[in-house]
Coordinates of C-alpha atoms in Angstrom, one line a residue:
T223 CA 167.8 101.7 51.9
M224 CA 164.4 102.4 52.9
S225 CA 162.7 99.7 55.4
L226 CA 159.6 98.3 53.7
R227 CA 157.8 99.5 56.9
D228 CA 158.9 103.4 55.6
H229 CA 157.5 102.4 52.1
A230 CA 154.5 101.1 53.7
L231 CA 154.0 104.2 55.7
S232 CA 154.3 106.0 52.7
L233 CA 151.8 104.8 50.6
F234 CA 149.6 104.6 53.5
R235 CA 150.1 108.3 53.9
G236 CA 149.9 109.4 50.4
A237 CA 146.5 107.5 50.3
V238 CA 144.9 109.2 53.0
G239 CA 146.3 112.8 51.9
T240 CA 144.5 112.7 48.6
V241 CA 140.9 112.2 50.3
R242 CA 141.4 114.7 52.8
P243 CA 138.8 117.0 53.2
A244 CA 140.4 120.3 51.7
P245 CA 142.0 119.3 48.6
M246 CA 138.9 116.8 47.8
L247 CA 136.6 119.9 48.0
Q248 CA 138.8 122.1 46.3
R249 CA 138.8 119.8 43.5
A250 CA 135.0 119.5 43.1
L251 CA 133.5 122.5 44.4
K252 CA 133.0 126.3 43.2
L253 CA 130.7 129.3 43.6
Q254 CA 130.2 131.4 40.6
G255 CA 128.7 134.7 39.7
D256 CA 127.3 137.3 41.6
G257 CA 123.4 138.5 40.5
C258 CA 122.4 134.6 40.5
P259 CA 125.4 132.5 42.1
Q260 CA 125.7 129.1 41.1
L261 CA 127.3 126.3 42.9
L262 CA 129.5 124.5 40.5
V263 CA 130.0 120.8 41.8
K264 CA 132.2 118.9 39.7
G265 CA 130.7 120.7 36.8
Q266 CA 127.3 120.5 37.7
A267 CA 125.7 123.9 38.0
F268 CA 122.7 124.2 41.0
P269 CA 121.6 128.0 40.9
V270 CA 121.5 129.4 44.4
K271 CA 118.0 131.5 44.1
R272 CA 117.8 132.4 47.8
D273 CA 119.8 131.0 50.8
L274 CA 122.4 128.7 51.1
Y275 CA 122.4 126.3 53.9
L276 CA 125.0 123.5 55.3
V277 CA 124.6 120.5 57.2
G278 CA 126.9 117.9 57.9
F279 CA 127.4 114.8 60.0
G280 CA 130.5 112.6 60.0
K281 CA 134.1 111.7 61.1
A282 CA 135.2 113.7 58.1
V283 CA 132.6 116.2 58.0
L284 CA 134.5 119.2 60.3
G285 CA 137.5 119.5 57.7
M286 CA 134.7 119.2 54.8
A287 CA 132.9 122.2 56.3
A288 CA 135.9 124.3 57.2
A289 CA 136.9 124.0 53.1
A290 CA 133.3 124.6 51.9
E291 CA 133.0 127.7 54.0
E292 CA 136.3 129.2 52.4
I293 CA 134.9 128.5 49.2
L294 CA 131.5 129.6 49.9
G295 CA 132.2 132.5 51.9
D296 CA 129.5 135.2 52.4
R297 CA 126.9 133.2 50.3
L298 CA 126.5 130.4 53.4
T299 CA 123.8 132.0 55.4
R300 CA 124.0 129.3 58.4
G301 CA 125.1 125.8 58.8
I302 CA 124.9 122.9 61.7
I303 CA 127.4 119.8 61.8
S304 CA 127.5 116.9 63.9
V305 CA 130.7 115.6 64.5
P306 CA 132.3 112.9 66.7
L307 CA 132.9 114.0 70.4
G308 CA 136.7 115.7 70.9
I309 CA 137.6 115.9 67.3
Q310 CA 138.0 119.7 67.6
E311 CA 140.4 119.1 70.4
S312 CA 142.1 116.2 68.8
L313 CA 142.7 118.2 65.8
Q314 CA 143.8 121.1 67.6
R315 CA 146.4 119.4 69.2
A316 CA 147.6 117.7 66.1
G317 CA 148.4 120.8 64.5
M318 CA 145.8 120.7 61.8
Q319 CA 144.3 124.3 61.7
E320 CA 143.0 123.8 58.4
M321 CA 140.5 121.3 59.6
L322 CA 139.1 123.7 61.9
L323 CA 136.4 126.4 61.5
K324 CA 137.5 130.0 61.6
P325 CA 136.1 132.1 64.8
H326 CA 132.9 133.8 63.6
S327 CA 132.3 130.8 61.3
K328 CA 128.3 130.7 60.4
I329 CA 128.7 126.8 61.4
Q330 CA 127.4 125.7 64.5
V331 CA 129.3 122.5 65.4
I332 CA 127.8 119.8 67.9
E333 CA 130.0 117.1 69.2
G334 CA 128.9 113.7 70.2
A335 CA 129.0 110.1 69.3
K336 CA 131.2 109.0 72.2
N337 CA 132.9 106.1 70.8
N338 CA 131.5 106.1 67.5
L339 CA 128.1 105.2 69.7
P340 CA 124.9 107.5 69.2
D341 CA 124.1 109.7 72.5
A342 CA 122.4 112.4 73.9
E343 CA 124.5 115.1 72.3
A344 CA 124.7 113.5 68.7
L345 CA 120.4 113.3 69.3
K346 CA 120.5 116.7 69.9
G347 CA 122.7 117.4 66.6
A348 CA 120.1 115.1 64.5
V349 CA 117.2 117.4 66.3
A350 CA 118.7 120.7 65.0
I351 CA 119.8 119.3 61.6
Q352 CA 115.8 118.3 61.1
E353 CA 114.8 121.4 62.6
L354 CA 116.6 123.3 60.0
A355 CA 115.9 121.0 57.1
E356 CA 111.8 121.4 58.1
G357 CA 112.0 125.2 57.5
L358 CA 113.8 125.6 54.1
T359 CA 111.9 126.8 51.0
A360 CA 111.7 126.0 47.3
D361 CA 114.3 128.8 47.0
D362 CA 116.7 127.6 49.3
L363 CA 119.5 125.5 48.8
L364 CA 121.0 122.6 51.0
L365 CA 124.4 121.7 50.9
V366 CA 124.6 118.1 52.6
L367 CA 128.3 116.8 53.6
I368 CA 128.5 113.3 54.5
S369 CA 131.2 110.9 55.7
G370 CA 131.6 107.6 57.4
G371 CA 130.6 107.5 61.0
G372 CA 127.4 109.6 60.0
S373 CA 125.4 106.9 61.1
A374 CA 126.1 107.3 64.7
L375 CA 126.2 111.2 64.8
L376 CA 122.6 111.4 63.4
P377 CA 120.5 109.6 65.7
A378 CA 116.8 110.2 65.5
P379 CA 114.4 107.3 66.3
I380 CA 111.0 107.2 65.1
P381 CA 108.9 108.0 68.4
P382 CA 108.3 106.2 70.7
I383 CA 111.5 104.3 70.2
L384 CA 113.8 105.4 72.8
L385 CA 117.9 106.2 71.8
E386 CA 118.8 103.5 73.8
E387 CA 116.6 100.9 72.9
K388 CA 117.6 101.4 69.1
E389 CA 121.3 101.6 70.3
K390 CA 121.1 98.3 72.8
L391 CA 119.4 96.6 69.3
T392 CA 122.4 97.6 67.1
K393 CA 124.5 96.4 69.9
V394 CA 123.4 92.6 70.2
L395 CA 123.2 92.6 66.3
A396 CA 126.7 93.8 66.0
S397 CA 127.9 91.3 68.7
R398 CA 126.3 88.6 66.7
G399 CA 128.7 89.2 63.6
A400 CA 126.2 91.5 61.6
A401 CA 127.8 93.0 58.9
I402 CA 127.8 96.9 58.6
Q403 CA 125.3 96.8 55.9
E404 CA 122.7 95.0 57.9
L405 CA 123.3 97.2 60.9
N406 CA 122.5 100.1 58.4
I407 CA 119.5 98.6 57.1
V408 CA 117.9 98.0 61.0
R409 CA 119.1 101.2 62.0
K410 CA 117.6 103.2 58.8
T411 CA 114.3 101.5 59.1
L412 CA 114.0 102.7 62.9
S413 CA 115.4 106.4 62.1
V414 CA 113.4 109.6 61.1
L415 CA 116.5 111.3 59.1
K416 CA 117.9 108.1 57.8
G417 CA 116.9 106.0 54.5
G418 CA 115.9 109.2 52.6
G419 CA 114.6 111.0 55.6
L420 CA 116.6 113.9 55.6
A421 CA 115.8 114.8 51.8
Q422 CA 112.2 114.5 52.4
L423 CA 112.0 117.0 55.4
A424 CA 114.0 119.4 53.1
H425 CA 111.7 119.2 50.0
P426 CA 110.8 121.5 48.4
A427 CA 114.5 122.8 48.6
Q428 CA 117.4 121.9 46.6
V429 CA 119.4 119.1 48.3
V430 CA 123.1 118.8 47.2
S431 CA 125.1 116.0 49.0
L432 CA 128.8 115.7 49.1
I433 CA 129.9 112.6 49.8
L434 CA 133.1 110.8 51.2
S435 CA 132.1 107.0 51.0
D436 CA 133.4 104.6 53.6
V437 CA 131.2 101.7 52.2
I438 CA 132.4 99.3 50.0
G439 CA 130.7 100.0 46.4
D440 CA 129.8 103.4 47.2
P441 CA 126.2 102.6 47.6
L442 CA 124.4 106.2 48.3
D443 CA 121.7 104.3 50.2
I444 CA 123.8 103.0 52.7
I445 CA 126.8 105.7 53.5
A446 CA 125.7 107.0 56.9
S447 CA 122.4 105.1 56.3
G448 CA 121.5 107.0 53.1
P449 CA 119.9 110.5 54.6
T450 CA 119.4 111.9 51.5
A451 CA 119.2 108.9 48.7
A452 CA 116.1 107.0 48.3
S453 CA 116.1 103.8 50.4
S454 CA 116.4 100.4 48.4
H455 CA 115.2 98.6 51.4
S456 CA 112.0 97.7 52.9
V457 CA 110.7 97.1 56.3
Q458 CA 110.8 93.2 55.3
D459 CA 114.5 93.7 54.7
C460 CA 114.5 94.5 58.9
L461 CA 112.7 91.7 59.5
Q462 CA 114.5 89.4 57.4
I463 CA 118.0 90.3 59.2
L464 CA 116.1 90.2 63.2
T465 CA 114.8 87.0 61.9
K466 CA 118.5 85.9 60.8
Y467 CA 120.0 86.9 64.2
N468 CA 117.3 85.2 66.0
L469 CA 116.2 88.6 67.3
L470 CA 112.4 88.8 66.3
H471 CA 110.7 87.6 69.4
N472 CA 112.5 89.7 72.1
L473 CA 112.3 93.1 70.8
P474 CA 111.3 96.1 72.7
K475 CA 107.3 96.9 72.4
S476 CA 108.0 100.6 71.0
V477 CA 110.3 98.8 68.1
E478 CA 107.6 95.9 67.3
M479 CA 105.2 99.3 67.3
V480 CA 107.0 101.0 64.6
L481 CA 108.0 97.9 62.5
S482 CA 104.4 97.1 62.5
S483 CA 103.3 100.2 61.5
S484 CA 106.0 101.0 58.7
P485 CA 105.0 101.2 55.3
S486 CA 105.9 98.1 53.5
K487 CA 107.2 100.0 50.5
P488 CA 110.4 102.1 50.4
T489 CA 109.6 105.9 49.1
A490 CA 109.3 106.0 45.1
P491 CA 112.6 107.5 43.4
E492 CA 110.8 110.4 41.7
N493 CA 110.1 111.8 45.4
Y494 CA 114.1 112.4 44.9
S495 CA 114.1 114.8 42.0
H496 CA 115.1 117.6 44.0
V497 CA 118.4 115.7 45.3
S498 CA 121.6 115.3 43.9
N499 CA 124.3 113.1 45.6
I500 CA 127.9 113.4 44.6
I501 CA 130.6 111.2 45.6
L502 CA 134.0 113.3 46.5
G503 CA 136.1 110.7 47.6
S504 CA 136.2 106.7 48.0
N505 CA 138.6 104.0 49.0
T506 CA 139.3 103.5 45.0
L507 CA 140.6 107.3 44.9
A508 CA 142.7 106.4 47.7
L509 CA 144.0 103.1 46.3
E510 CA 144.8 105.0 43.0
E511 CA 147.0 107.2 44.9
A512 CA 148.9 104.7 47.1
K513 CA 149.7 102.8 43.9
R514 CA 151.3 105.8 42.2
Q515 CA 153.2 106.3 44.9
A516 CA 154.3 102.7 45.0
E517 CA 155.7 102.8 41.1
G518 CA 157.5 106.1 42.1
L519 CA 159.6 103.8 44.8
G520 CA 160.1 101.1 42.3
Y521 CA 157.7 98.7 42.8
A522 CA 155.6 96.8 40.2
A523 CA 152.3 97.6 42.0
L524 CA 148.7 96.0 41.4
V525 CA 145.3 96.7 43.0
L526 CA 143.7 93.9 44.0
S527 CA 140.3 95.5 45.0
A528 CA 138.8 98.4 46.4
A529 CA 135.9 95.9 48.1
V530 CA 137.5 93.3 50.0
R531 CA 135.4 92.2 52.6
G532 CA 134.4 88.9 55.1
E533 CA 135.7 87.4 57.9
V534 CA 139.3 88.5 59.0
G535 CA 140.8 84.8 59.4
R536 CA 139.2 83.8 55.8
V537 CA 140.7 87.5 54.2
A538 CA 144.1 86.7 56.2
T539 CA 144.1 83.3 54.3
L540 CA 143.6 84.8 51.0
Y541 CA 147.0 87.2 51.5
C542 CA 148.4 84.7 53.0
Q543 CA 148.3 82.3 49.6
L544 CA 148.9 85.5 47.6
I545 CA 152.0 86.4 49.2
Q546 CA 153.3 82.8 48.7
L547 CA 152.5 82.9 45.0
V548 CA 154.4 85.8 44.4
C549 CA 157.3 84.5 46.6
L550 CA 157.3 81.5 44.3
G551 CA 157.7 83.3 41.4
F552 CA 160.7 85.3 43.2
A553 CA 162.6 81.9 43.7
S554 CA 161.4 81.2 39.7
L555 CA 159.0 78.3 40.8
G556 CA 155.9 80.2 39.5
E557 CA 155.1 77.5 37.4
G558 CA 154.9 73.9 39.1
P559 CA 152.4 71.9 41.2
L560 CA 153.0 73.9 44.2
S561 CA 151.9 77.5 42.3
D562 CA 148.9 75.5 40.6
E563 CA 147.6 74.3 44.0
L564 CA 148.0 77.4 45.3
R565 CA 146.3 79.0 42.5
G566 CA 143.1 76.7 42.6
N567 CA 143.0 77.5 46.4
L568 CA 142.8 81.2 45.8
L569 CA 140.2 81.0 43.2
Q570 CA 138.0 79.0 45.4
L571 CA 138.5 81.3 48.3
A572 CA 137.8 84.4 46.5
A573 CA 134.4 82.8 44.9
E574 CA 133.3 82.2 48.6
L575 CA 134.3 85.7 50.1
Q576 CA 132.2 87.1 47.0
I577 CA 134.3 90.4 46.8
P578 CA 132.2 92.8 44.2
G579 CA 134.1 93.0 41.3
L580 CA 137.3 91.1 41.7
D581 CA 138.3 89.0 38.8
L582 CA 141.0 87.1 40.6
A583 CA 142.1 84.9 37.5
E584 CA 142.7 88.2 35.6
F585 CA 144.7 89.4 38.6
L586 CA 146.5 86.1 38.9
Q587 CA 147.6 86.6 35.0
A588 CA 148.8 90.4 36.0
L589 CA 150.9 88.7 38.5
R590 CA 152.4 86.3 36.5
G591 CA 153.4 88.8 33.7
L592 CA 155.6 90.9 36.6
G593 CA 158.8 89.4 36.5
P594 CA 161.2 88.3 39.3
D595 CA 163.2 91.3 39.4
R596 CA 161.3 94.4 40.6
P597 CA 160.0 94.3 44.3
V598 CA 156.1 93.8 44.0
C599 CA 153.3 95.8 45.9
I600 CA 149.9 94.5 45.9
L601 CA 147.3 97.0 47.5
A602 CA 143.5 96.3 48.4
G603 CA 141.0 98.1 50.3
G604 CA 137.6 97.6 52.1
E605 CA 136.5 96.3 55.4
T606 CA 136.6 93.1 57.1
T607 CA 134.6 91.8 60.0
V608 CA 135.9 90.4 63.3
Q609 CA 133.8 87.8 65.1
L610 CA 134.5 89.4 69.2
Q611 CA 135.1 86.1 71.2
G612 CA 137.9 87.9 73.6
T613 CA 137.9 90.3 75.9
G614 CA 141.3 91.8 74.7
K615 CA 142.3 95.2 72.7
G616 CA 142.4 95.3 69.3
G617 CA 140.7 96.1 65.7
R618 CA 140.0 94.6 62.5
N619 CA 143.3 96.2 61.1
Q620 CA 145.3 94.7 63.7
E621 CA 144.1 91.3 64.1
L622 CA 144.4 90.8 60.0
A623 CA 148.0 91.8 60.1
L624 CA 148.5 89.5 62.8
R625 CA 146.9 86.9 61.2
V626 CA 148.6 87.1 58.1
G627 CA 151.9 87.3 59.8
L628 CA 151.0 83.9 61.7
G629 CA 150.0 82.4 58.3
L630 CA 152.9 83.1 56.7
H631 CA 154.9 81.8 59.6
R632 CA 153.4 78.5 59.7
A633 CA 153.6 77.7 56.0
Q634 CA 157.4 78.6 56.2
A635 CA 157.4 76.2 59.6
T636 CA 155.9 73.6 57.6
G637 CA 158.0 73.7 54.7
A638 CA 154.9 74.0 52.4
S639 CA 156.5 77.2 50.8
S640 CA 160.0 77.2 51.4
P641 CA 161.0 79.7 48.9
Q642 CA 159.4 82.4 51.2
G643 CA 162.9 82.3 52.9
R644 CA 164.2 84.3 49.8
C645 CA 161.6 86.7 50.5
E646 CA 161.5 90.0 52.5
I647 CA 157.7 90.3 53.5
L648 CA 155.6 93.0 55.1
F649 CA 152.0 92.9 55.3
F650 CA 150.2 95.9 56.6
S651 CA 146.3 97.1 57.3
G652 CA 145.2 100.3 58.2
G653 CA 142.1 102.5 59.1
T654 CA 142.2 105.5 56.8
D655 CA 140.3 107.6 59.7
G656 CA 143.5 107.0 62.0
Q657 CA 141.4 104.7 64.1
D658 CA 141.0 100.9 64.7
G659 CA 138.9 99.3 67.6
P660 CA 138.7 101.0 70.7
T661 CA 143.0 101.8 70.4
E662 CA 144.9 104.8 69.7
A663 CA 146.1 102.8 66.7
A664 CA 144.9 102.8 63.0
G665 CA 146.7 99.6 62.4
A666 CA 149.6 97.8 62.0
F667 CA 152.7 96.2 60.2
C668 CA 153.6 92.5 60.1
S669 CA 155.7 90.3 59.0
P670 CA 156.7 86.5 59.4
G671 CA 159.8 87.3 60.9
L672 CA 158.0 89.1 64.1
V673 CA 155.8 86.2 64.7
A674 CA 159.0 83.7 64.8
E675 CA 160.3 86.2 67.3
A676 CA 157.3 86.1 69.2
L677 CA 157.3 82.4 69.5
Q678 CA 161.0 82.7 70.5
E679 CA 160.2 84.8 73.3
G680 CA 157.4 82.4 74.5
L681 CA 154.5 84.4 73.7
D682 CA 151.5 82.3 72.3
V683 CA 150.1 84.0 69.4
E684 CA 147.1 81.8 69.2
T685 CA 146.0 83.0 72.5
F686 CA 146.5 86.9 71.6
L687 CA 144.2 86.4 68.8
R688 CA 141.6 83.9 70.5
N689 CA 141.2 87.2 73.0
N690 CA 141.2 89.4 70.4
D691 CA 143.9 91.2 71.6
S692 CA 146.3 92.0 68.9
Y693 CA 147.1 95.6 70.3
A694 CA 148.3 93.9 73.1
F695 CA 150.6 91.9 71.3
F696 CA 152.1 94.7 68.9
S697 CA 152.6 96.6 72.1
Q698 CA 155.0 94.3 73.3
F699 CA 157.9 94.9 70.6
Q700 CA 160.3 97.4 69.8
G701 CA 158.0 100.2 71.9
G702 CA 155.0 99.5 69.5
H703 CA 157.2 100.0 66.3
H704 CA 154.8 97.7 64.3
L705 CA 151.8 99.9 65.4
L706 CA 150.8 102.3 62.8
V707 CA 149.8 105.3 65.0
T708 CA 148.8 108.5 63.0
G709 CA 146.3 110.2 65.0
L710 CA 142.9 111.5 63.9
T711 CA 143.6 111.9 59.9
G712 CA 139.7 113.6 59.7
T713 CA 138.9 111.9 56.7
N714 CA 137.5 108.3 56.5
V715 CA 137.4 105.8 53.3
M716 CA 137.5 102.4 55.3
D717 CA 140.9 100.4 55.3
I718 CA 143.7 99.9 53.1
Q719 CA 145.9 97.2 52.5
A720 CA 149.5 96.4 51.3
I721 CA 151.4 93.5 50.7
L722 CA 155.4 94.7 50.2
I723 CA 157.6 92.0 48.7
R724 CA 161.1 92.0 47.6
A725 CA 164.1 89.5 47.1
M726 CA 166.2 89.2 49.8

């Protein structure tokens, strides 16, 4: 029989495959007619009166651009995309030719944002895109390709702010635990192109954005900092965030200047009538595919949420309690004081985490109805946050996996849920872009058994976690067999988690 790890791997691959750029664009984008051709996007028609231009930025945009150029052919006048440093070489090495532009492509590629941080090269890309947008007329159509990581690849701070100053501010915010949404609001307020800036510069041209979402709930104004979407945030929001993290009083002069002269209200939505923003791929889409695959492998599969967020330790606790509840069901102890207590804890924790759109009571009801005879697969997606306190190497997916493993091991050791012993359990978390923190891994697989083995070998799991060193932990075992290493996937819809449980 296949191991749970093999199953988890095949679910992950299926999920990522469905949000790869080429299949996604081929499903959504068509070019029709000769005289006055039309661009059809998910059934919406946009006339191409004169020239068709393409710009893009993000981790998945190279593959999106290659697929778009195939579809657009000679109608494409010119394009510029800003993509992560080294991505062409990585994809070449990985044999992913279909993600690369053809020789003689009309699309210029600018690589930048080393380690996902804005730099001089990314700035060069942003300026080139800005100049292209500013030169468009009412008869032109601008196709904009956007994916996660677009923020770092489109840095054009409002003068006189320097890129370094904006960078430093973002770094300090991140280190103080600011969520990605908060970081984006601050970046946006200090940028020329973000927060709808690109759409405004491209006016009066028709702007059609195709978006691969890497943000919970797919909010258009947050993905890649919303360059083509009306911003729902004002300077007030930015000041509030700076106050919350105690940064208001030591800002660079240039940032103070821009903040004090920014309009207090966001641009009115009616100024975006020339723009259409269309979501092509998202975490939800990927989870639906993973669920299909799991059912094909014989699992009773449920999707918890595509919007799991919160501090990694709290999310790990949520998953541990869910797993214990399923194991009680397997041991025919699904009703009783222990499972009631777990349900109560779960409902309280879910309320505290405020996961958008999650009805946990309903989910637990569905879980109850599964019956003990089939293996269970619980799927979820989203993006957790990690407070960095150590100097180790890891990423949020590896840390989450290790925390879940440790939590389950502890529950077993205290005898709080002995029935766990009758279940084979695997927890898995992976980044769909193939990257997790500054490591070559995309995530990790963990089981309570792995933690028990580590403790027997005298490894202190606590210390690894305190030092944010999950990568080093997983590297110690079976040649890194518990690490998920996929290489760059060419796409990005946040993270995917899977809980696989079968009776022993």
